[in-house]
mmCIF file of C-alpha atoms in Angstrom:
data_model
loop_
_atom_site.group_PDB
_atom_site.id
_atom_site.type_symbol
_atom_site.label_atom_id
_atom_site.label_comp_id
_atom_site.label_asym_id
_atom_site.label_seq_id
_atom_site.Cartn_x
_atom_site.Cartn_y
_atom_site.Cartn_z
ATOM 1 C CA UNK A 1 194.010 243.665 107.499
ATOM 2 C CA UNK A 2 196.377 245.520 109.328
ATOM 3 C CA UNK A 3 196.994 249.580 110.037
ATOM 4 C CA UNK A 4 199.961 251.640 111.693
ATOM 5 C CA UNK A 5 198.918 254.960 111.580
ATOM 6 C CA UNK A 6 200.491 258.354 112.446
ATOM 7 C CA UNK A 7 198.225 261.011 112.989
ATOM 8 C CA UNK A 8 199.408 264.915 112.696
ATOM 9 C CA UNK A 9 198.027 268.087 114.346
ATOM 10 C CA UNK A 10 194.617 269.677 114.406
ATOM 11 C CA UNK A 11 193.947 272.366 112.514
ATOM 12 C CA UNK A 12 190.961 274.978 111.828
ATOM 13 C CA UNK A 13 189.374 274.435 108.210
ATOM 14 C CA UNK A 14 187.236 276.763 106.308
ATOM 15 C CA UNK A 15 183.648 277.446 107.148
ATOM 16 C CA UNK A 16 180.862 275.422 106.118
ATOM 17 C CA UNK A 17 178.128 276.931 106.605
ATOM 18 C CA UNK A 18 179.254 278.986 109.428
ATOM 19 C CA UNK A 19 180.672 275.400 110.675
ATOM 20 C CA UNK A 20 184.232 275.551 111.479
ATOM 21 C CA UNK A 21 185.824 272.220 110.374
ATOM 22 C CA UNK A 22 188.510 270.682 112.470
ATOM 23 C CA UNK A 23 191.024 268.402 109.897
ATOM 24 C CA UNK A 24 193.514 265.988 111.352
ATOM 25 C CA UNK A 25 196.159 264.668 108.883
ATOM 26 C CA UNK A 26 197.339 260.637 109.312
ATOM 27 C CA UNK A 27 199.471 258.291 106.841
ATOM 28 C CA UNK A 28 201.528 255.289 107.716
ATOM 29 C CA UNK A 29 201.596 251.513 106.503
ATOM 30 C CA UNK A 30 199.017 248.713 105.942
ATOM 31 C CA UNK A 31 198.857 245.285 104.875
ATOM 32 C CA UNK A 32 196.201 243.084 103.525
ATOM 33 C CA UNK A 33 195.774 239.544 101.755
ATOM 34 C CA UNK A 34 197.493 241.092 98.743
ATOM 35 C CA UNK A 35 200.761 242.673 100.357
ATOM 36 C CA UNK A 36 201.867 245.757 102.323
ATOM 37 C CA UNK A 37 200.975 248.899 101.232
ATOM 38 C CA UNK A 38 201.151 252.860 102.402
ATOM 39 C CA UNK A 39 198.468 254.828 103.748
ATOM 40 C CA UNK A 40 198.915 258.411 102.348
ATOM 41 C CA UNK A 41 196.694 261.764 102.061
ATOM 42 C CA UNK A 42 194.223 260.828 104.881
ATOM 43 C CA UNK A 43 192.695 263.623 106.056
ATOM 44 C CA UNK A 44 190.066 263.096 109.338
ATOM 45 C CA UNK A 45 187.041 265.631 109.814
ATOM 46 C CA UNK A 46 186.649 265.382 113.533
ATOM 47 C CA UNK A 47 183.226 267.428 113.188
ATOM 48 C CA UNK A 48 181.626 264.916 111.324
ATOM 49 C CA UNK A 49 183.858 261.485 111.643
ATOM 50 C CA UNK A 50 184.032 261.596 108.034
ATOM 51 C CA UNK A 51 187.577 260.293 106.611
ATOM 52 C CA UNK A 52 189.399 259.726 103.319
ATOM 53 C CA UNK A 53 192.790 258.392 102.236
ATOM 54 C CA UNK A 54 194.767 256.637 99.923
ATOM 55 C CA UNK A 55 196.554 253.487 100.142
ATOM 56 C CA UNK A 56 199.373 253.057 97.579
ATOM 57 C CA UNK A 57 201.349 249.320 96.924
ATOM 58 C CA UNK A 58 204.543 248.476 96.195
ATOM 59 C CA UNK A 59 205.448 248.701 92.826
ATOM 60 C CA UNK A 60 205.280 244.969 91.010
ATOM 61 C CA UNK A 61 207.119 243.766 88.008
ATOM 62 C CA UNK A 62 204.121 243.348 85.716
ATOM 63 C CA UNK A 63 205.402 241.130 82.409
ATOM 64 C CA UNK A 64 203.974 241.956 78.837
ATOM 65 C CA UNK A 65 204.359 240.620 75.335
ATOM 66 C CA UNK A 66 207.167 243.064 74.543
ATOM 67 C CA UNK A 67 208.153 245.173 77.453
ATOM 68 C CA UNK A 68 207.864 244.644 81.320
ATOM 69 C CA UNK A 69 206.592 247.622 83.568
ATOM 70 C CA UNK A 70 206.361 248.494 87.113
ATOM 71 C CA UNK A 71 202.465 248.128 88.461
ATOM 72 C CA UNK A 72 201.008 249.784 91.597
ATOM 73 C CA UNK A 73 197.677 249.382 92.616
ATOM 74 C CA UNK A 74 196.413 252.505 94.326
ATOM 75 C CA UNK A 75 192.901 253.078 96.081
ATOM 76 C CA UNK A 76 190.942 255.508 97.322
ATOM 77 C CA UNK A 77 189.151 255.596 100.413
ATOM 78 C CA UNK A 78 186.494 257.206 101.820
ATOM 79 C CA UNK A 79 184.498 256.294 105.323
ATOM 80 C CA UNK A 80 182.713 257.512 107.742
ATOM 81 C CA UNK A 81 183.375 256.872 112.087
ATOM 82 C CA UNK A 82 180.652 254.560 114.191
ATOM 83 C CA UNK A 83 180.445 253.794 117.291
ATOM 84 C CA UNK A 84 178.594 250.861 118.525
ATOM 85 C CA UNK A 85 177.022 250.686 121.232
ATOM 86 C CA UNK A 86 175.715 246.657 120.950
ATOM 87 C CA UNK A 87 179.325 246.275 121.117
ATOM 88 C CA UNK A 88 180.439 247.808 124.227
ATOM 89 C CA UNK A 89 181.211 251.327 122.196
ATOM 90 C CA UNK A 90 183.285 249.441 119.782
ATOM 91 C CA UNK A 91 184.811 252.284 116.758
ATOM 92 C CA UNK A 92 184.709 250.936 113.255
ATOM 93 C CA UNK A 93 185.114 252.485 109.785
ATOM 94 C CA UNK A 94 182.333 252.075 107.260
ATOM 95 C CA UNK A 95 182.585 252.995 104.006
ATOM 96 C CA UNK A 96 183.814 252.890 100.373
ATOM 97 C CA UNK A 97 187.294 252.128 97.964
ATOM 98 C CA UNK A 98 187.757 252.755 94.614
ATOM 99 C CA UNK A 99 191.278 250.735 93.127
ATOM 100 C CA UNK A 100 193.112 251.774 89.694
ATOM 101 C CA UNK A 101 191.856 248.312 88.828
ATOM 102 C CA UNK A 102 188.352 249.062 88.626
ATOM 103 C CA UNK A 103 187.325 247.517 91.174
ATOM 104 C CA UNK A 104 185.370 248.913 93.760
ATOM 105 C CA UNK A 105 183.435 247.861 97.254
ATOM 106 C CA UNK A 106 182.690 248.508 100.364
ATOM 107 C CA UNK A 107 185.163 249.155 103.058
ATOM 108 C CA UNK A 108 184.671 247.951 107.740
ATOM 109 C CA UNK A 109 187.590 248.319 109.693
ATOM 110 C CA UNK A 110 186.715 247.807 113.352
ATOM 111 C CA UNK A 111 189.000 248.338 115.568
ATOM 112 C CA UNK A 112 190.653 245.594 117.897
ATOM 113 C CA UNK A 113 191.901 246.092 121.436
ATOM 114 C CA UNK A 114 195.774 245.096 121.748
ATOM 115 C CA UNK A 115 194.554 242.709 124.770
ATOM 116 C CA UNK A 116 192.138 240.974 122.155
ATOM 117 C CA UNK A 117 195.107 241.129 119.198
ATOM 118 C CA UNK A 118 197.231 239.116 122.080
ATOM 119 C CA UNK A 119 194.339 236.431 122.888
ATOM 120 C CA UNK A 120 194.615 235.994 118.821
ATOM 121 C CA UNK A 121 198.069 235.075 118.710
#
């Protein structure tokens, strides 16, 4: 799985319990086992490292008996920022998706150094 993501300003949110929140806006483009797809909506908490987006797929011919319509899967995405420190302050995602499919699961992203991405190659 694959991200390119652009992230916006910072701004002020509304108070949460006397808490100001500060929001920080990304979308861009992803791609998975199952095809490319855009990130949209995602909205970063910076207070708390919480995060949630959506990620939206081409739309696909999908054949029935009688007609043929366009299909996109669409999920939602929700996750919350770790950093580990058993791996040298590594930041990964952990969290949840729901898909207009029904299915549903757990989400990790971790990310991965460009120096390690070239090793890969």
């Amino acid at each position: 799985m694959r991200y390119d993501l652009r992230f916006g300003h910072v701004e002020v949110g509304g108070d949460e319990g006397g808490k100001k929140e500060l929001l920080c806006h990304f979308e861009g483009k992803g791609q998975d086992a199952e095809g490319v797809f855009t990130v949209e909506g995602g909205v970063c908490n910076l207070a708390n490292g919480r995060l949630a987006w959506g990620e939206r797929s081409r739309p696909q011919p999908v054949r029935y008996l009688f007609s043929q319509e366009d299909f996109t899967l669409y999920a939602e995405c929700r996750a919350e920022l770790q950093l580990d420190a058993r791996e040298n302050d590594e930041l990964s995602l952990k969290g949840w998706y729901e898909a207009n499919t029904g299915r549903s699961g757990e989400l990790r992203l971790k990310h991965i150094s460009e120096e390690v991405q070239e090793q890969r190659q």
